[in-house]
Amino acid sequence: MASRALVYILFVSALTVVSVHCNSEGDALHAWRNSLSDPKGILQSWDPTLINPCTWFHVTCNGKNSVVRVDLGNAGLQGPLIPELGVLRNLQYLELFNNNITGSIPAEIGNLTNLISLDLYLNKLSGNIPASLGNLKSLVFLRLNNNNLTGSIPTGLIQLILYGNLSIMNVANNSLAGTVHPKKQTRYAVTTIIQDPRAPK
Ligand SMILES: *[C@@H]1O[C@H](CO)[C@@H](O)[C@H](O)[C@H]1NC(C)=O
Ligand SMILES: *[C@@H]1O[C@H](CO)[C@@H](O)[C@H](O)[C@H]1NC(C)=O
Ligand SMILES: *[C@@H]1O[C@H](CO)[C@@H](O)[C@H](O)[C@H]1NC(C)=O
Ligand SMILES: *[C@@H]1O[C@H](CO)[C@@H](O)[C@H](O)[C@H]1NC(C)=O
Ligand SMILES: *[C@@H]1O[C@H](CO)[C@@H](O)[C@H](O)[C@H]1NC(C)=O
């Protein structure tokens, strides 16, 4: 009897560990929500007491309840990206164009190695483009244009264009320095790097 109870307790604690682990993605998204101002109430459905974030609006999961899309373009959001977003291991689409996202791009975004599209177009991001974005081997589409980014384009991103899947990289309308390659033929597509017209020569 005692051993049966022990087995039961072990089973329940194992379940608890699994569910806590599963909701690390919900916890990260909820921490991000708490750091944002959301004047249109777009994130109202982001309830952290749910077992996972898969029923939240603007969040899409795969069959294993892991987040694959966050679609928050034109959402009126104001505030930073946070390093915790780096836990969204299966994220493929991070769509945040036309908000008031401020601060710098956390290096942890480079941990999102399944990203296909990272769209930060038309925000108020500043600081350097982190070199870790060169880790995004699945990336096809990258828009960083119309922000206030400085420094140079990390060589890792150029490598993704030359040898990886990155087909569109738009970095125009920032304050970036560096070389311009208007068009490059790659294995996958004609890659367009749209460079900052205001770049220091
Ligand atoms: C950014 O914030 C300003 C001031 O609150 C607001 O007028 C503007 O509409 C916001 N832009 C976007 C894209 O949400
Ligand atoms: C996530 O990214 C940061 C910054 O690039 C790095 O230091 C850290 O080791 C990464 N974490 C994991 C679990 O890969
Ligand atoms: C860009 O950043 C610089 C320095 O941080 C600041 O002086 C400038 O006002 C910013 N420009 C815009 C359009 O936000
Ligand atoms: C490009 O993406 C495909 C999947 O669409 C993947 O199999 C491949 O490894 C990626 N290429 C590189 C260089 O990572
Ligand atoms: C850069 O900004 C100008 C002025 O806002 C705009 O007309 C142009 O389309 C922008 N370029 C890109 C590539 O986003």
PDB file of N, CA and C in Angstrom, residues 17-99:
ATOM      1  N   VAL A  17       6.169  18.383 -13.019  1.00  0.00           N
ATOM      2  CA  VAL A  17       7.395  18.866 -13.661  1.00  0.00           C
ATOM      3  C   VAL A  17       7.142  19.084 -15.148  1.00  0.00           C
ATOM      4  N   VAL A  18       6.448  18.114 -15.797  1.00  0.00           N
ATOM      5  CA  VAL A  18       6.182  18.232 -17.229  1.00  0.00           C
ATOM      6  C   VAL A  18       5.359  19.473 -17.528  1.00  0.00           C
ATOM      7  N   SER A  19       4.271  19.703 -16.738  1.00  0.00           N
ATOM      8  CA  SER A  19       3.414  20.830 -17.085  1.00  0.00           C
ATOM      9  C   SER A  19       4.121  22.161 -16.812  1.00  0.00           C
ATOM     10  N   VAL A  20       4.922  22.215 -15.759  1.00  0.00           N
ATOM     11  CA  VAL A  20       5.674  23.442 -15.491  1.00  0.00           C
ATOM     12  C   VAL A  20       6.613  23.714 -16.668  1.00  0.00           C
ATOM     13  N   HIS A  21       7.272  22.641 -17.121  1.00  0.00           N
ATOM     14  CA  HIS A  21       8.179  22.785 -18.248  1.00  0.00           C
ATOM     15  C   HIS A  21       7.431  23.294 -19.483  1.00  0.00           C
ATOM     16  N   CYS A  22       6.255  22.679 -19.749  1.00  0.00           N
ATOM     17  CA  CYS A  22       5.494  23.037 -20.946  1.00  0.00           C
ATOM     18  C   CYS A  22       5.098  24.492 -20.938  1.00  0.00           C
ATOM     19  N   ASN A  23       4.793  25.040 -19.751  1.00  0.00           N
ATOM     20  CA  ASN A  23       4.320  26.412 -19.783  1.00  0.00           C
ATOM     21  C   ASN A  23       5.427  27.444 -19.677  1.00  0.00           C
ATOM     22  N   SER A  24       6.693  27.036 -19.823  1.00  0.00           N
ATOM     23  CA  SER A  24       7.744  28.044 -19.832  1.00  0.00           C
ATOM     24  C   SER A  24       7.520  29.019 -20.995  1.00  0.00           C
ATOM     25  N   GLU A  25       6.913  28.552 -22.081  1.00  0.00           N
ATOM     26  CA  GLU A  25       6.641  29.445 -23.209  1.00  0.00           C
ATOM     27  C   GLU A  25       5.561  30.463 -22.846  1.00  0.00           C
ATOM     28  N   GLY A  26       4.502  29.976 -22.160  1.00  0.00           N
ATOM     29  CA  GLY A  26       3.456  30.897 -21.711  1.00  0.00           C
ATOM     30  C   GLY A  26       4.009  31.905 -20.714  1.00  0.00           C
ATOM     31  N   ASP A  27       4.880  31.433 -19.822  1.00  0.00           N
ATOM     32  CA  ASP A  27       5.479  32.334 -18.830  1.00  0.00           C
ATOM     33  C   ASP A  27       6.301  33.426 -19.516  1.00  0.00           C
ATOM     34  N   ALA A  28       7.058  33.042 -20.544  1.00  0.00           N
ATOM     35  CA  ALA A  28       7.887  34.028 -21.253  1.00  0.00           C
ATOM     36  C   ALA A  28       7.006  35.053 -21.953  1.00  0.00           C
ATOM     37  N   LEU A  29       5.961  34.578 -22.628  1.00  0.00           N
ATOM     38  CA  LEU A  29       5.076  35.517 -23.329  1.00  0.00           C
ATOM     39  C   LEU A  29       4.341  36.416 -22.338  1.00  0.00           C
ATOM     40  N   HIS A  30       3.966  35.833 -21.194  1.00  0.00           N
ATOM     41  CA  HIS A  30       3.259  36.655 -20.221  1.00  0.00           C
ATOM     42  C   HIS A  30       4.190  37.704 -19.597  1.00  0.00           C
ATOM     43  N   ALA A  31       5.447  37.310 -19.349  1.00  0.00           N
ATOM     44  CA  ALA A  31       6.423  38.289 -18.841  1.00  0.00           C
ATOM     45  C   ALA A  31       6.587  39.426 -19.858  1.00  0.00           C
ATOM     46  N   TRP A  32       6.567  39.067 -21.135  1.00  0.00           N
ATOM     47  CA  TRP A  32       6.690  40.103 -22.174  1.00  0.00           C
ATOM     48  C   TRP A  32       5.459  41.020 -22.139  1.00  0.00           C
ATOM     49  N   ARG A  33       4.271  40.403 -22.043  1.00  0.00           N
ATOM     50  CA  ARG A  33       3.044  41.207 -21.970  1.00  0.00           C
ATOM     51  C   ARG A  33       3.148  42.233 -20.838  1.00  0.00           C
ATOM     52  N   ASN A  34       3.677  41.767 -19.672  1.00  0.00           N
ATOM     53  CA  ASN A  34       3.776  42.659 -18.508  1.00  0.00           C
ATOM     54  C   ASN A  34       4.723  43.825 -18.748  1.00  0.00           C
ATOM     55  N   SER A  35       5.647  43.676 -19.699  1.00  0.00           N
ATOM     56  CA  SER A  35       6.606  44.753 -19.957  1.00  0.00           C
ATOM     57  C   SER A  35       6.094  45.709 -21.031  1.00  0.00           C
ATOM     58  N   LEU A  36       4.920  45.408 -21.606  1.00  0.00           N
ATOM     59  CA  LEU A  36       4.406  46.218 -22.717  1.00  0.00           C
ATOM     60  C   LEU A  36       3.243  47.084 -22.279  1.00  0.00           C
ATOM     61  N   SER A  37       3.081  48.199 -22.981  1.00  0.00           N
ATOM     62  CA  SER A  37       1.827  48.921 -22.855  1.00  0.00           C
ATOM     63  C   SER A  37       0.986  48.541 -24.076  1.00  0.00           C
ATOM     64  N   ASP A  38      -0.284  48.269 -23.826  1.00  0.00           N
ATOM     65  CA  ASP A  38      -1.168  47.658 -24.828  1.00  0.00           C
ATOM     66  C   ASP A  38      -2.463  48.469 -24.904  1.00  0.00           C
ATOM     67  N   PRO A  39      -2.375  49.678 -25.475  1.00  0.00           N
ATOM     68  CA  PRO A  39      -3.538  50.579 -25.419  1.00  0.00           C
ATOM     69  C   PRO A  39      -4.789  50.021 -26.091  1.00  0.00           C
ATOM     70  N   LYS A  40      -4.634  49.114 -27.060  1.00  0.00           N
ATOM     71  CA  LYS A  40      -5.825  48.572 -27.744  1.00  0.00           C
ATOM     72  C   LYS A  40      -6.353  47.294 -27.090  1.00  0.00           C
ATOM     73  N   GLY A  41      -5.718  46.845 -25.997  1.00  0.00           N
ATOM     74  CA  GLY A  41      -6.170  45.618 -25.327  1.00  0.00           C
ATOM     75  C   GLY A  41      -6.041  44.365 -26.176  1.00  0.00           C
ATOM     76  N   ILE A  42      -5.049  44.367 -27.082  1.00  0.00           N
ATOM     77  CA  ILE A  42      -4.842  43.255 -28.015  1.00  0.00           C
ATOM     78  C   ILE A  42      -4.435  41.966 -27.274  1.00  0.00           C
ATOM     79  N   LEU A  43      -3.798  42.120 -26.111  1.00  0.00           N
ATOM     80  CA  LEU A  43      -3.258  40.957 -25.408  1.00  0.00           C
ATOM     81  C   LEU A  43      -4.152  40.507 -24.243  1.00  0.00           C
ATOM     82  N   GLN A  44      -5.405  40.932 -24.257  1.00  0.00           N
ATOM     83  CA  GLN A  44      -6.305  40.617 -23.140  1.00  0.00           C
ATOM     84  C   GLN A  44      -6.488  39.118 -22.916  1.00  0.00           C
ATOM     85  N   SER A  45      -6.424  38.349 -24.000  1.00  0.00           N
ATOM     86  CA  SER A  45      -6.655  36.897 -23.862  1.00  0.00           C
ATOM     87  C   SER A  45      -5.420  36.160 -23.335  1.00  0.00           C
ATOM     88  N   TRP A  46      -4.324  36.878 -23.092  1.00  0.00           N
ATOM     89  CA  TRP A  46      -3.082  36.217 -22.654  1.00  0.00           C
ATOM     90  C   TRP A  46      -3.150  35.935 -21.152  1.00  0.00           C
ATOM     91  N   ASP A  47      -3.875  34.860 -20.819  1.00  0.00           N
ATOM     92  CA  ASP A  47      -4.140  34.491 -19.428  1.00  0.00           C
ATOM     93  C   ASP A  47      -3.081  33.499 -18.949  1.00  0.00           C
ATOM     94  N   PRO A  48      -2.239  33.894 -18.003  1.00  0.00           N
ATOM     95  CA  PRO A  48      -1.118  33.042 -17.590  1.00  0.00           C
ATOM     96  C   PRO A  48      -1.561  31.833 -16.767  1.00  0.00           C
ATOM     97  N   THR A  49      -2.837  31.785 -16.338  1.00  0.00           N
ATOM     98  CA  THR A  49      -3.279  30.643 -15.534  1.00  0.00           C
ATOM     99  C   THR A  49      -3.677  29.454 -16.410  1.00  0.00           C
ATOM    100  N   LEU A  50      -3.789  29.664 -17.719  1.00  0.00           N
ATOM    101  CA  LEU A  50      -4.096  28.537 -18.613  1.00  0.00           C
ATOM    102  C   LEU A  50      -2.872  27.630 -18.713  1.00  0.00           C
ATOM    103  N   ILE A  51      -3.112  26.355 -19.062  1.00  0.00           N
ATOM    104  CA  ILE A  51      -2.029  25.369 -19.033  1.00  0.00           C
ATOM    105  C   ILE A  51      -0.951  25.662 -20.073  1.00  0.00           C
ATOM    106  N   ASN A  52      -1.329  26.323 -21.158  1.00  0.00           N
ATOM    107  CA  ASN A  52      -0.348  26.734 -22.173  1.00  0.00           C
ATOM    108  C   ASN A  52      -0.912  27.945 -22.911  1.00  0.00           C
ATOM    109  N   PRO A  53      -0.108  28.615 -23.740  1.00  0.00           N
ATOM    110  CA  PRO A  53      -0.585  29.835 -24.398  1.00  0.00           C
ATOM    111  C   PRO A  53      -1.322  29.577 -25.714  1.00  0.00           C
ATOM    112  N   CYS A  54      -1.656  28.308 -25.990  1.00  0.00           N
ATOM    113  CA  CYS A  54      -2.129  27.952 -27.334  1.00  0.00           C
ATOM    114  C   CYS A  54      -3.511  28.483 -27.687  1.00  0.00           C
ATOM    115  N   THR A  55      -4.298  28.873 -26.681  1.00  0.00           N
ATOM    116  CA  THR A  55      -5.620  29.431 -26.991  1.00  0.00           C
ATOM    117  C   THR A  55      -5.605  30.964 -26.981  1.00  0.00           C
ATOM    118  N   TRP A  56      -4.446  31.547 -26.691  1.00  0.00           N
ATOM    119  CA  TRP A  56      -4.368  33.016 -26.677  1.00  0.00           C
ATOM    120  C   TRP A  56      -4.475  33.547 -28.094  1.00  0.00           C
ATOM    121  N   PHE A  57      -5.144  34.687 -28.264  1.00  0.00           N
ATOM    122  CA  PHE A  57      -5.202  35.329 -29.578  1.00  0.00           C
ATOM    123  C   PHE A  57      -3.798  35.767 -29.997  1.00  0.00           C
ATOM    124  N   HIS A  58      -3.544  35.681 -31.291  1.00  0.00           N
ATOM    125  CA  HIS A  58      -2.281  36.105 -31.914  1.00  0.00           C
ATOM    126  C   HIS A  58      -1.118  35.154 -31.623  1.00  0.00           C
ATOM    127  N   VAL A  59      -1.432  33.988 -31.015  1.00  0.00           N
ATOM    128  CA  VAL A  59      -0.416  32.961 -30.750  1.00  0.00           C
ATOM    129  C   VAL A  59      -0.881  31.674 -31.426  1.00  0.00           C
ATOM    130  N   THR A  60       0.019  31.011 -32.151  1.00  0.00           N
ATOM    131  CA  THR A  60      -0.310  29.731 -32.798  1.00  0.00           C
ATOM    132  C   THR A  60       0.677  28.680 -32.325  1.00  0.00           C
ATOM    133  N   CYS A  61       0.159  27.478 -32.003  1.00  0.00           N
ATOM    134  CA  CYS A  61       1.021  26.375 -31.548  1.00  0.00           C
ATOM    135  C   CYS A  61       1.064  25.254 -32.574  1.00  0.00           C
ATOM    136  N   ASN A  62       2.031  24.399 -32.445  1.00  0.00           N
ATOM    137  CA  ASN A  62       2.068  23.160 -33.234  1.00  0.00           C
ATOM    138  C   ASN A  62       1.284  22.072 -32.485  1.00  0.00           C
ATOM    139  N   GLY A  63       1.293  20.843 -33.003  1.00  0.00           N
ATOM    140  CA  GLY A  63       0.530  19.750 -32.407  1.00  0.00           C
ATOM    141  C   GLY A  63       1.032  19.351 -31.023  1.00  0.00           C
ATOM    142  N   LYS A  64       2.209  19.816 -30.658  1.00  0.00           N
ATOM    143  CA  LYS A  64       2.752  19.511 -29.328  1.00  0.00           C
ATOM    144  C   LYS A  64       2.606  20.682 -28.361  1.00  0.00           C
ATOM    145  N   ASN A  65       1.679  21.581 -28.673  1.00  0.00           N
ATOM    146  CA  ASN A  65       1.412  22.740 -27.808  1.00  0.00           C
ATOM    147  C   ASN A  65       2.632  23.629 -27.589  1.00  0.00           C
ATOM    148  N   SER A  66       3.457  23.723 -28.608  1.00  0.00           N
ATOM    149  CA  SER A  66       4.603  24.624 -28.535  1.00  0.00           C
ATOM    150  C   SER A  66       4.378  25.757 -29.547  1.00  0.00           C
ATOM    151  N   VAL A  67       4.728  26.976 -29.150  1.00  0.00           N
ATOM    152  CA  VAL A  67       4.385  28.164 -29.950  1.00  0.00           C
ATOM    153  C   VAL A  67       5.211  28.202 -31.245  1.00  0.00           C
ATOM    154  N   VAL A  68       4.517  28.341 -32.381  1.00  0.00           N
ATOM    155  CA  VAL A  68       5.204  28.470 -33.666  1.00  0.00           C
ATOM    156  C   VAL A  68       5.025  29.850 -34.308  1.00  0.00           C
ATOM    157  N   ARG A  69       3.972  30.586 -33.907  1.00  0.00           N
ATOM    158  CA  ARG A  69       3.769  31.927 -34.473  1.00  0.00           C
ATOM    159  C   ARG A  69       3.339  32.902 -33.393  1.00  0.00           C
ATOM    160  N   VAL A  70       3.844  34.124 -33.489  1.00  0.00           N
ATOM    161  CA  VAL A  70       3.325  35.250 -32.716  1.00  0.00           C
ATOM    162  C   VAL A  70       3.055  36.341 -33.745  1.00  0.00           C
ATOM    163  N   ASP A  71       1.776  36.659 -33.944  1.00  0.00           N
ATOM    164  CA  ASP A  71       1.368  37.611 -34.981  1.00  0.00           C
ATOM    165  C   ASP A  71       0.817  38.875 -34.345  1.00  0.00           C
ATOM    166  N   LEU A  72       1.658  39.885 -34.231  1.00  0.00           N
ATOM    167  CA  LEU A  72       1.261  41.117 -33.563  1.00  0.00           C
ATOM    168  C   LEU A  72       1.683  42.344 -34.365  1.00  0.00           C
ATOM    169  N   GLY A  73       1.563  42.249 -35.697  1.00  0.00           N
ATOM    170  CA  GLY A  73       1.777  43.440 -36.521  1.00  0.00           C
ATOM    171  C   GLY A  73       0.636  44.422 -36.300  1.00  0.00           C
ATOM    172  N   ASN A  74       0.920  45.716 -36.443  1.00  0.00           N
ATOM    173  CA  ASN A  74      -0.105  46.769 -36.328  1.00  0.00           C
ATOM    174  C   ASN A  74      -0.912  46.683 -35.038  1.00  0.00           C
ATOM    175  N   ALA A  75      -0.283  46.291 -33.933  1.00  0.00           N
ATOM    176  CA  ALA A  75      -1.043  46.041 -32.706  1.00  0.00           C
ATOM    177  C   ALA A  75      -1.006  47.214 -31.721  1.00  0.00           C
ATOM    178  N   GLY A  76      -0.260  48.266 -32.044  1.00  0.00           N
ATOM    179  CA  GLY A  76      -0.196  49.436 -31.157  1.00  0.00           C
ATOM    180  C   GLY A  76       0.608  49.198 -29.888  1.00  0.00           C
ATOM    181  N   LEU A  77       1.418  48.141 -29.875  1.00  0.00           N
ATOM    182  CA  LEU A  77       2.170  47.795 -28.657  1.00  0.00           C
ATOM    183  C   LEU A  77       3.359  48.724 -28.464  1.00  0.00           C
ATOM    184  N   GLN A  78       3.644  49.007 -27.216  1.00  0.00           N
ATOM    185  CA  GLN A  78       4.753  49.885 -26.879  1.00  0.00           C
ATOM    186  C   GLN A  78       5.564  49.251 -25.765  1.00  0.00           C
ATOM    187  N   GLY A  79       6.896  49.195 -25.945  1.00  0.00           N
ATOM    188  CA  GLY A  79       7.764  48.605 -24.926  1.00  0.00           C
ATOM    189  C   GLY A  79       8.822  47.742 -25.583  1.00  0.00           C
ATOM    190  N   PRO A  80       9.658  47.088 -24.758  1.00  0.00           N
ATOM    191  CA  PRO A  80      10.822  46.374 -25.293  1.00  0.00           C
ATOM    192  C   PRO A  80      10.532  44.920 -25.669  1.00  0.00           C
ATOM    193  N   LEU A  81      11.476  44.329 -26.389  1.00  0.00           N
ATOM    194  CA  LEU A  81      11.547  42.868 -26.498  1.00  0.00           C
ATOM    195  C   LEU A  81      12.296  42.402 -25.261  1.00  0.00           C
ATOM    196  N   ILE A  82      11.992  41.234 -24.712  1.00  0.00           N
ATOM    197  CA  ILE A  82      12.709  40.785 -23.507  1.00  0.00           C
ATOM    198  C   ILE A  82      13.489  39.503 -23.801  1.00  0.00           C
ATOM    199  N   PRO A  83      14.604  39.290 -23.082  1.00  0.00           N
ATOM    200  CA  PRO A  83      15.444  38.105 -23.333  1.00  0.00           C
ATOM    201  C   PRO A  83      14.682  36.789 -23.187  1.00  0.00           C
ATOM    202  N   GLU A  84      13.662  36.759 -22.315  1.00  0.00           N
ATOM    203  CA  GLU A  84      12.885  35.532 -22.084  1.00  0.00           C
ATOM    204  C   GLU A  84      12.277  34.982 -23.377  1.00  0.00           C
ATOM    205  N   LEU A  85      12.059  35.831 -24.374  1.00  0.00           N
ATOM    206  CA  LEU A  85      11.459  35.352 -25.628  1.00  0.00           C
ATOM    207  C   LEU A  85      12.325  34.275 -26.279  1.00  0.00           C
ATOM    208  N   GLY A  86      13.599  34.226 -25.894  1.00  0.00           N
ATOM    209  CA  GLY A  86      14.517  33.214 -26.423  1.00  0.00           C
ATOM    210  C   GLY A  86      14.140  31.779 -26.067  1.00  0.00           C
ATOM    211  N   VAL A  87      13.181  31.578 -25.156  1.00  0.00           N
ATOM    212  CA  VAL A  87      12.775  30.203 -24.820  1.00  0.00           C
ATOM    213  C   VAL A  87      11.782  29.624 -25.836  1.00  0.00           C
ATOM    214  N   LEU A  88      11.286  30.435 -26.753  1.00  0.00           N
ATOM    215  CA  LEU A  88      10.270  29.941 -27.703  1.00  0.00           C
ATOM    216  C   LEU A  88      10.958  29.154 -28.823  1.00  0.00           C
ATOM    217  N   ARG A  89      11.478  27.989 -28.450  1.00  0.00           N
ATOM    218  CA  ARG A  89      12.364  27.182 -29.315  1.00  0.00           C
ATOM    219  C   ARG A  89      11.784  26.842 -30.675  1.00  0.00           C
ATOM    220  N   ASN A  90      10.465  26.680 -30.751  1.00  0.00           N
ATOM    221  CA  ASN A  90       9.869  26.244 -32.020  1.00  0.00           C
ATOM    222  C   ASN A  90       9.273  27.390 -32.821  1.00  0.00           C
ATOM    223  N   LEU A  91       9.491  28.614 -32.353  1.00  0.00           N
ATOM    224  CA  LEU A  91       8.895  29.770 -33.022  1.00  0.00           C
ATOM    225  C   LEU A  91       9.413  29.895 -34.460  1.00  0.00           C
ATOM    226  N   GLN A  92       8.475  30.033 -35.404  1.00  0.00           N
ATOM    227  CA  GLN A  92       8.853  30.180 -36.819  1.00  0.00           C
ATOM    228  C   GLN A  92       8.573  31.587 -37.350  1.00  0.00           C
ATOM    229  N   TYR A  93       7.555  32.219 -36.799  1.00  0.00           N
ATOM    230  CA  TYR A  93       7.161  33.547 -37.280  1.00  0.00           C
ATOM    231  C   TYR A  93       7.014  34.498 -36.101  1.00  0.00           C
ATOM    232  N   LEU A  94       7.816  35.559 -36.082  1.00  0.00           N
ATOM    233  CA  LEU A  94       7.673  36.611 -35.078  1.00  0.00           C
ATOM    234  C   LEU A  94       7.383  37.894 -35.837  1.00  0.00           C
ATOM    235  N   GLU A  95       6.095  38.262 -35.857  1.00  0.00           N
ATOM    236  CA  GLU A  95       5.610  39.354 -36.705  1.00  0.00           C
ATOM    237  C   GLU A  95       5.212  40.536 -35.826  1.00  0.00           C
ATOM    238  N   LEU A  96       6.059  41.550 -35.817  1.00  0.00           N
ATOM    239  CA  LEU A  96       5.833  42.687 -34.918  1.00  0.00           C
ATOM    240  C   LEU A  96       5.913  44.026 -35.649  1.00  0.00           C
ATOM    241  N   PHE A  97       5.705  43.995 -36.973  1.00  0.00           N
ATOM    242  CA  PHE A  97       5.842  45.223 -37.755  1.00  0.00           C
ATOM    243  C   PHE A  97       4.834  46.288 -37.301  1.00  0.00           C
ATOM    244  N   ASN A  98       5.268  47.535 -37.416  1.00  0.00           N
ATOM    245  CA  ASN A  98       4.419  48.698 -37.134  1.00  0.00           C
ATOM    246  C   ASN A  98       3.820  48.695 -35.734  1.00  0.00           C
ATOM    247  N   ASN A  99       4.715  48.701 -34.745  1.00  0.00           N
ATOM    248  CA  ASN A  99       4.335  48.945 -33.356  1.00  0.00           C
ATOM    249  C   ASN A  99       5.272  50.036 -32.837  1.00  0.00           C
TER     250      ASN A  99
END
